[in-house]
PDB file of C-alpha atoms and ligand atoms in Angstrom:
ATOM      1  CA  MET S  27    -161.156 134.431  -2.328  1.00  0.00           C
ATOM      2  CA  THR S  28    -162.866 136.703   0.137  1.00  0.00           C
ATOM      3  CA  VAL S  29    -166.251 135.785   1.568  1.00  0.00           C
ATOM      4  CA  ARG S  30    -168.309 138.947   2.045  1.00  0.00           C
ATOM      5  CA  VAL S  31    -170.025 138.949   5.434  1.00  0.00           C
ATOM      6  CA  GLY S  32    -172.911 141.104   6.632  1.00  0.00           C
ATOM      7  CA  VAL S  33    -173.423 141.367  10.400  1.00  0.00           C
ATOM      8  CA  LEU S  34    -176.896 142.002  11.806  1.00  0.00           C
ATOM      9  CA  VAL S  35    -177.107 143.564  15.273  1.00  0.00           C
ATOM     10  CA  SER S  36    -179.660 145.009  17.682  1.00  0.00           C
ATOM     11  CA  GLY S  37    -177.786 146.327  20.683  1.00  0.00           C
ATOM     12  CA  ARG S  38    -174.508 146.521  22.526  1.00  0.00           C
ATOM     13  CA  GLY S  39    -172.376 144.972  19.817  1.00  0.00           C
ATOM     14  CA  THR S  40    -169.815 143.127  21.926  1.00  0.00           C
ATOM     15  CA  ASN S  41    -169.945 140.189  19.514  1.00  0.00           C
ATOM     16  CA  LEU S  42    -169.539 142.579  16.604  1.00  0.00           C
ATOM     17  CA  ALA S  43    -166.499 144.035  18.384  1.00  0.00           C
ATOM     18  CA  ALA S  44    -165.067 140.528  18.786  1.00  0.00           C
ATOM     19  CA  LEU S  45    -165.585 139.842  15.069  1.00  0.00           C
ATOM     20  CA  LEU S  46    -163.940 143.136  14.119  1.00  0.00           C
ATOM     21  CA  ALA S  47    -161.003 142.455  16.443  1.00  0.00           C
ATOM     22  CA  ALA S  48    -160.554 139.010  14.889  1.00  0.00           C
ATOM     23  CA  GLU S  49    -160.673 140.546  11.421  1.00  0.00           C
ATOM     24  CA  ALA S  50    -158.101 143.199  12.387  1.00  0.00           C
ATOM     25  CA  ALA S  51    -155.843 140.458  13.741  1.00  0.00           C
ATOM     26  CA  GLY S  52    -156.108 138.529  10.479  1.00  0.00           C
ATOM     27  CA  GLU S  53    -158.042 135.742  12.194  1.00  0.00           C
ATOM     28  CA  LEU S  54    -161.300 135.973  10.238  1.00  0.00           C
ATOM     29  CA  ALA S  55    -159.976 135.461   6.730  1.00  0.00           C
ATOM     30  CA  PRO S  56    -161.209 134.641   4.189  1.00  0.00           C
ATOM     31  CA  ALA S  57    -164.267 136.269   5.752  1.00  0.00           C
ATOM     32  CA  GLU S  58    -164.465 140.043   5.384  1.00  0.00           C
ATOM     33  CA  ILE S  59    -167.090 142.163   7.165  1.00  0.00           C
ATOM     34  CA  VAL S  60    -168.526 144.466   4.511  1.00  0.00           C
ATOM     35  CA  VAL S  61    -171.603 145.898   6.230  1.00  0.00           C
ATOM     36  CA  VAL S  62    -173.278 146.082   9.641  1.00  0.00           C
ATOM     37  CA  ILE S  63    -177.051 146.508   9.838  1.00  0.00           C
ATOM     38  CA  SER S  64    -179.110 147.218  12.946  1.00  0.00           C
ATOM     39  CA  ASN S  65    -182.867 146.924  13.234  1.00  0.00           C
ATOM     40  CA  LYS S  66    -182.725 149.625  15.929  1.00  0.00           C
ATOM     41  CA  PRO S  67    -181.391 153.150  15.529  1.00  0.00           C
ATOM     42  CA  GLY S  68    -178.951 154.618  18.025  1.00  0.00           C
ATOM     43  CA  VAL S  69    -177.463 151.409  19.372  1.00  0.00           C
ATOM     44  CA  ARG S  70    -173.852 151.066  20.474  1.00  0.00           C
ATOM     45  CA  ALA S  71    -173.170 148.408  17.822  1.00  0.00           C
ATOM     46  CA  LEU S  72    -173.587 151.032  15.080  1.00  0.00           C
ATOM     47  CA  GLU S  73    -170.914 153.216  16.694  1.00  0.00           C
ATOM     48  CA  ILE S  74    -168.582 150.229  16.948  1.00  0.00           C
ATOM     49  CA  ALA S  75    -169.088 149.511  13.238  1.00  0.00           C
ATOM     50  CA  ALA S  76    -168.542 153.111  12.219  1.00  0.00           C
ATOM     51  CA  ASP S  77    -165.419 153.384  14.412  1.00  0.00           C
ATOM     52  CA  ALA S  78    -164.037 150.382  12.535  1.00  0.00           C
ATOM     53  CA  GLY S  79    -164.742 152.089   9.221  1.00  0.00           C
ATOM     54  CA  LYS S  80    -167.544 149.725   8.234  1.00  0.00           C
ATOM     55  CA  PRO S  81    -170.762 150.831   6.530  1.00  0.00           C
ATOM     56  CA  ALA S  82    -173.300 150.953   9.393  1.00  0.00           C
ATOM     57  CA  LEU S  83    -176.956 151.001   8.379  1.00  0.00           C
ATOM     58  CA  VAL S  84    -180.311 150.988  10.107  1.00  0.00           C
ATOM     59  CA  VAL S  85    -183.248 149.002   8.758  1.00  0.00           C
ATOM     60  CA  ASP S  86    -185.848 149.776  11.398  1.00  0.00           C
ATOM     61  CA  HIS S  87    -188.343 146.942  11.835  1.00  0.00           C
ATOM     62  CA  ARG S  88    -190.871 149.354  13.380  1.00  0.00           C
ATOM     63  CA  THR S  89    -191.095 151.611  10.345  1.00  0.00           C
ATOM     64  CA  ALA S  90    -190.487 149.054   7.597  1.00  0.00           C
ATOM     65  CA  GLY S  91    -194.175 148.352   6.959  1.00  0.00           C
ATOM     66  CA  GLY S  92    -194.449 144.849   8.343  1.00  0.00           C
ATOM     67  CA  ARG S  93    -192.276 141.777   8.693  1.00  0.00           C
ATOM     68  CA  GLU S  94    -192.182 140.889   4.996  1.00  0.00           C
ATOM     69  CA  ALA S  95    -191.219 144.420   3.980  1.00  0.00           C
ATOM     70  CA  PHE S  96    -188.605 144.532   6.759  1.00  0.00           C
ATOM     71  CA  GLU S  97    -186.962 141.354   5.501  1.00  0.00           C
ATOM     72  CA  HIS S  98    -187.041 142.538   1.881  1.00  0.00           C
ATOM     73  CA  ALA S  99    -185.371 145.788   2.968  1.00  0.00           C
ATOM     74  CA  LEU S 100    -182.699 143.835   4.847  1.00  0.00           C
ATOM     75  CA  LEU S 101    -182.096 141.584   1.835  1.00  0.00           C
ATOM     76  CA  ALA S 102    -181.835 144.597  -0.479  1.00  0.00           C
ATOM     77  CA  ALA S 103    -179.252 146.261   1.775  1.00  0.00           C
ATOM     78  CA  LEU S 104    -177.228 143.065   2.030  1.00  0.00           C
ATOM     79  CA  ALA S 105    -177.389 142.538  -1.739  1.00  0.00           C
ATOM     80  CA  GLN S 106    -176.221 146.105  -2.318  1.00  0.00           C
ATOM     81  CA  HIS S 107    -173.067 145.244  -0.404  1.00  0.00           C
ATOM     82  CA  GLY S 108    -172.602 141.910  -2.162  1.00  0.00           C
ATOM     83  CA  VAL S 109    -173.076 139.942   1.048  1.00  0.00           C
ATOM     84  CA  GLU S 110    -172.681 136.170   0.739  1.00  0.00           C
ATOM     85  CA  THR S 111    -172.844 135.142   4.403  1.00  0.00           C
ATOM     86  CA  VAL S 112    -174.866 136.646   7.240  1.00  0.00           C
ATOM     87  CA  VAL S 113    -173.922 136.668  10.922  1.00  0.00           C
ATOM     88  CA  LEU S 114    -176.547 137.410  13.561  1.00  0.00           C
ATOM     89  CA  ALA S 115    -174.564 138.957  16.416  1.00  0.00           C
ATOM     90  CA  GLY S 116    -177.098 139.861  19.067  1.00  0.00           C
ATOM     91  CA  PHE S 117    -179.804 140.382  16.423  1.00  0.00           C
ATOM     92  CA  MET S 118    -183.092 140.043  18.276  1.00  0.00           C
ATOM     93  CA  ARG S 119    -185.615 139.484  15.464  1.00  0.00           C
ATOM     94  CA  VAL S 120    -186.900 136.133  14.269  1.00  0.00           C
ATOM     95  CA  LEU S 121    -186.459 135.705  10.522  1.00  0.00           C
ATOM     96  CA  THR S 122    -188.985 134.040   8.225  1.00  0.00           C
ATOM     97  CA  SER S 123    -188.390 131.887   5.145  1.00  0.00           C
ATOM     98  CA  THR S 124    -188.441 135.075   3.040  1.00  0.00           C
ATOM     99  CA  PHE S 125    -185.048 135.919   4.484  1.00  0.00           C
ATOM    100  CA  VAL S 126    -183.669 132.505   5.414  1.00  0.00           C
ATOM    101  CA  SER S 127    -184.220 130.966   1.959  1.00  0.00           C
ATOM    102  CA  ALA S 128    -182.083 133.709   0.388  1.00  0.00           C
ATOM    103  CA  TYR S 129    -178.977 132.449   2.267  1.00  0.00           C
ATOM    104  CA  PRO S 130    -179.237 128.660   2.558  1.00  0.00           C
ATOM    105  CA  GLN S 131    -176.777 127.480   5.245  1.00  0.00           C
ATOM    106  CA  ARG S 132    -175.136 130.888   5.048  1.00  0.00           C
ATOM    107  CA  ILE S 133    -176.679 132.457   8.150  1.00  0.00           C
ATOM    108  CA  VAL S 134    -175.263 131.828  11.610  1.00  0.00           C
ATOM    109  CA  ASN S 135    -176.508 133.004  14.979  1.00  0.00           C
ATOM    110  CA  THR S 136    -174.979 133.052  18.422  1.00  0.00           C
ATOM    111  CA  HIS S 137    -177.119 132.349  21.453  1.00  0.00           C
ATOM    112  CA  PRO S 138    -176.088 132.548  25.136  1.00  0.00           C
ATOM    113  CA  ALA S 139    -177.364 129.121  26.210  1.00  0.00           C
ATOM    114  CA  LEU S 140    -176.706 125.464  25.526  1.00  0.00           C
ATOM    115  CA  LEU S 141    -179.451 124.905  22.967  1.00  0.00           C
ATOM    116  CA  PRO S 142    -181.964 123.350  22.747  1.00  0.00           C
ATOM    117  CA  ALA S 143    -182.296 124.577  26.351  1.00  0.00           C
ATOM    118  CA  PHE S 144    -183.377 128.169  26.935  1.00  0.00           C
ATOM    119  CA  PRO S 145    -184.006 129.575  23.427  1.00  0.00           C
ATOM    120  CA  GLY S 146    -185.367 133.042  22.740  1.00  0.00           C
ATOM    121  CA  THR S 147    -184.560 136.014  24.900  1.00  0.00           C
ATOM    122  CA  ASP S 148    -182.668 136.079  28.209  1.00  0.00           C
ATOM    123  CA  GLY S 149    -180.943 132.699  27.914  1.00  0.00           C
ATOM    124  CA  PRO S 150    -178.752 133.347  30.984  1.00  0.00           C
ATOM    125  CA  ALA S 151    -181.751 134.471  33.079  1.00  0.00           C
ATOM    126  CA  GLN S 152    -183.653 131.343  32.033  1.00  0.00           C
ATOM    127  CA  ALA S 153    -180.656 129.203  33.048  1.00  0.00           C
ATOM    128  CA  ILE S 154    -180.468 130.870  36.489  1.00  0.00           C
ATOM    129  CA  ALA S 155    -184.227 130.535  37.006  1.00  0.00           C
ATOM    130  CA  HIS S 156    -184.069 126.837  36.126  1.00  0.00           C
ATOM    131  CA  GLY S 157    -181.166 126.207  38.476  1.00  0.00           C
ATOM    132  CA  VAL S 158    -178.857 124.520  35.965  1.00  0.00           C
ATOM    133  CA  LYS S 159    -175.229 123.952  36.967  1.00  0.00           C
ATOM    134  CA  VAL S 160    -173.778 124.244  33.470  1.00  0.00           C
ATOM    135  CA  ALA S 161    -174.642 126.962  30.961  1.00  0.00           C
ATOM    136  CA  GLY S 162    -172.901 128.100  27.809  1.00  0.00           C
ATOM    137  CA  VAL S 163    -173.058 129.407  24.282  1.00  0.00           C
ATOM    138  CA  THR S 164    -174.277 127.895  21.034  1.00  0.00           C
ATOM    139  CA  VAL S 165    -173.449 129.005  17.504  1.00  0.00           C
ATOM    140  CA  HIS S 166    -175.863 127.523  14.987  1.00  0.00           C
ATOM    141  CA  PHE S 167    -177.191 127.786  11.466  1.00  0.00           C
ATOM    142  CA  VAL S 168    -180.386 129.775  11.286  1.00  0.00           C
ATOM    143  CA  ASP S 169    -183.678 128.302  10.239  1.00  0.00           C
ATOM    144  CA  THR S 170    -187.146 129.790  10.610  1.00  0.00           C
ATOM    145  CA  GLY S 171    -187.576 128.677  14.232  1.00  0.00           C
ATOM    146  CA  VAL S 172    -186.440 130.460  17.364  1.00  0.00           C
ATOM    147  CA  ASP S 173    -182.842 129.278  17.906  1.00  0.00           C
ATOM    148  CA  THR S 174    -183.683 125.856  16.417  1.00  0.00           C
ATOM    149  CA  GLY S 175    -181.228 125.494  13.508  1.00  0.00           C
ATOM    150  CA  PRO S 176    -178.431 122.888  13.250  1.00  0.00           C
ATOM    151  CA  ILE S 177    -175.802 123.372  15.958  1.00  0.00           C
ATOM    152  CA  ILE S 178    -172.294 124.180  14.727  1.00  0.00           C
ATOM    153  CA  ALA S 179    -170.422 124.579  18.005  1.00  0.00           C
ATOM    154  CA  GLN S 180    -171.023 124.938  21.721  1.00  0.00           C
ATOM    155  CA  ARG S 181    -168.949 125.915  24.737  1.00  0.00           C
ATOM    156  CA  ALA S 182    -169.977 125.211  28.322  1.00  0.00           C
ATOM    157  CA  VAL S 183    -169.366 127.421  31.342  1.00  0.00           C
ATOM    158  CA  PRO S 184    -170.162 126.656  34.984  1.00  0.00           C
ATOM    159  CA  VAL S 185    -172.960 128.357  36.863  1.00  0.00           C
ATOM    160  CA  LEU S 186    -171.414 129.489  40.148  1.00  0.00           C
ATOM    161  CA  PRO S 187    -173.097 130.010  43.513  1.00  0.00           C
ATOM    162  CA  GLY S 188    -174.392 133.563  43.723  1.00  0.00           C
ATOM    163  CA  ASP S 189    -174.468 134.050  39.951  1.00  0.00           C
ATOM    164  CA  THR S 190    -176.992 136.505  38.576  1.00  0.00           C
ATOM    165  CA  ALA S 191    -178.152 136.564  34.969  1.00  0.00           C
ATOM    166  CA  GLU S 192    -175.621 139.357  34.434  1.00  0.00           C
ATOM    167  CA  THR S 193    -172.580 137.620  35.936  1.00  0.00           C
ATOM    168  CA  LEU S 194    -173.448 134.394  34.122  1.00  0.00           C
ATOM    169  CA  HIS S 195    -173.966 136.212  30.824  1.00  0.00           C
ATOM    170  CA  HIS S 196    -170.589 137.886  31.258  1.00  0.00           C
ATOM    171  CA  ARG S 197    -168.892 134.491  31.760  1.00  0.00           C
ATOM    172  CA  ILE S 198    -170.723 133.090  28.730  1.00  0.00           C
ATOM    173  CA  GLN S 199    -169.689 136.052  26.610  1.00  0.00           C
ATOM    174  CA  VAL S 200    -165.991 135.432  27.244  1.00  0.00           C
ATOM    175  CA  GLU S 201    -166.470 132.114  25.421  1.00  0.00           C
ATOM    176  CA  GLU S 202    -168.921 133.542  22.908  1.00  0.00           C
ATOM    177  CA  HIS S 203    -166.457 136.197  21.790  1.00  0.00           C
ATOM    178  CA  ARG S 204    -163.941 133.471  20.931  1.00  0.00           C
ATOM    179  CA  LEU S 205    -166.356 130.987  19.422  1.00  0.00           C
ATOM    180  CA  LEU S 206    -168.304 133.190  17.021  1.00  0.00           C
ATOM    181  CA  PRO S 207    -165.272 134.494  15.075  1.00  0.00           C
ATOM    182  CA  ALA S 208    -163.868 130.950  14.897  1.00  0.00           C
ATOM    183  CA  VAL S 209    -167.128 129.666  13.419  1.00  0.00           C
ATOM    184  CA  VAL S 210    -167.334 132.523  10.924  1.00  0.00           C
ATOM    185  CA  ARG S 211    -163.813 131.764   9.754  1.00  0.00           C
ATOM    186  CA  ALA S 212    -164.540 128.039   9.416  1.00  0.00           C
ATOM    187  CA  LEU S 213    -167.725 128.759   7.475  1.00  0.00           C
ATOM    188  CA  ALA S 214    -165.869 131.119   5.129  1.00  0.00           C
ATOM    189  CA  GLN S 215    -163.192 128.473   4.663  1.00  0.00           C
ATOM    190  CA  GLY S 216    -165.898 126.035   3.557  1.00  0.00           C
ATOM    191  CA  ARG S 217    -165.124 123.670   6.436  1.00  0.00           C
ATOM    192  CA  LEU S 218    -168.669 123.306   7.783  1.00  0.00           C
ATOM    193  CA  VAL S 219    -170.661 120.448   6.282  1.00  0.00           C
ATOM    194  CA  CYS S 220    -174.313 120.250   7.265  1.00  0.00           C
ATOM    195  CA  GLU S 221    -176.175 116.965   6.819  1.00  0.00           C
ATOM    196  CA  GLY S 222    -179.636 117.091   8.262  1.00  0.00           C
ATOM    197  CA  ARG S 223    -179.187 118.416  11.777  1.00  0.00           C
ATOM    198  CA  THR S 224    -175.561 117.356  12.047  1.00  0.00           C
ATOM    199  CA  VAL S 225    -172.782 119.786  11.270  1.00  0.00           C
ATOM    200  CA  ALA S 226    -169.339 118.310  10.673  1.00  0.00           C
ATOM    201  CA  ILE S 227    -166.245 120.482  10.848  1.00  0.00           C
ATOM    202  CA  ARG S 228    -163.627 119.451   8.320  1.00  0.00           C
ATOM    203  CA  GLY S 229    -159.968 119.983   8.983  1.00  0.00           C
ATOM    204  CA  ALA S 230    -157.154 118.564  11.061  1.00  0.00           C
ATOM    205  CA  ASP S 231    -157.888 120.716  14.051  1.00  0.00           C
ATOM    206  CA  ALA S 232    -161.545 119.749  14.224  1.00  0.00           C
ATOM    207  CA  ASP S 233    -161.052 118.234  17.696  1.00  0.00           C
ATOM    208  CA  GLN S 234    -160.126 121.647  19.001  1.00  0.00           C
ATOM    209  CA  LEU S 235    -163.176 122.731  17.098  1.00  0.00           C
ATOM    210  CA  LEU S 236    -162.320 125.349  14.560  1.00  0.00           C
TER     211      LEU S 236
HETATM  212  C1  LIG Q 264    -175.318 137.936  22.976  1.00  0.00           C
HETATM  213  O1  LIG Q 264    -174.930 137.279  24.146  1.00  0.00           O
HETATM  214  C2  LIG Q 264    -176.080 137.003  22.041  1.00  0.00           C
HETATM  215  O2  LIG Q 264    -175.737 135.667  22.206  1.00  0.00           O
HETATM  216  C3  LIG Q 264    -177.516 137.238  22.491  1.00  0.00           C
HETATM  217  O3  LIG Q 264    -177.588 138.598  22.735  1.00  0.00           O
HETATM  218  C4  LIG Q 264    -176.317 139.059  23.222  1.00  0.00           C
HETATM  219  C5  LIG Q 264    -175.974 140.294  22.425  1.00  0.00           C
HETATM  220  O4  LIG Q 264    -174.808 140.867  22.905  1.00  0.00           O
HETATM  221  N1  LIG Q 264    -178.416 136.775  21.472  1.00  0.00           N
HETATM  222  C6  LIG Q 264    -179.569 136.172  21.738  1.00  0.00           C
HETATM  223  O5  LIG Q 264    -180.003 136.018  22.853  1.00  0.00           O
HETATM  224  C7  LIG Q 264    -180.311 135.652  20.512  1.00  0.00           C
HETATM  225  N2  LIG Q 264    -181.374 134.787  20.869  1.00  0.00           N
HETATM  226  P1  LIG Q 264    -173.953 141.865  22.015  1.00  0.00           P
HETATM  227  O6  LIG Q 264    -174.937 142.852  21.363  1.00  0.00           O
HETATM  228  O7  LIG Q 264    -173.089 142.551  23.011  1.00  0.00           O
HETATM  229  O8  LIG Q 264    -173.199 141.082  21.006  1.00  0.00           O
END
């Protein structure tokens, strides 16, 4: 049985592209991307979605009439496409309980830092500014906090001498583009079990992660 996935984006869409590539390669099943929604018009992610033949919509947070109305509009668009699971792929808006309670443990986000360190915006820049030696990516369930939900999977990458926020982000994204599709597949397969803050991954290959 297919699990209908809606992807929310705000910008470049490299994670969306990774999800679409995984889907095209048959590596996302039973997840199927049925709609892509951006809160910003004119972003590259919308072109990537359209090029892949996916419905690509804009729900603009600036013209929606407030946060509550914005989230209701998002929920309506997702419902129209029969979405069961939501993936935040570079979606840069914090969601309230209005949205989150509609998809209990069915919303995942990717963040370019080893949470709980460096939440919010510019994770790689925060890591550089702090002088950490190890950075990485976290994929987690979404709650109403800023990057605070239960952690599903993480991958570490080294911070190298001379790194800038850009070079570090690029190294993180190599891992991110593998990890996010793997998590989406595992979630669609029903292999993620969340108890409190702890997420277990069922399946023989759980050591490899997903
Ligand atoms: C990604 O690295 C994602 O982890 C980050 O924005 C980038 C979007 O790139 N998200 C956050 O920082 C969320 N707090 P993309 O548009 O190319 O996928």
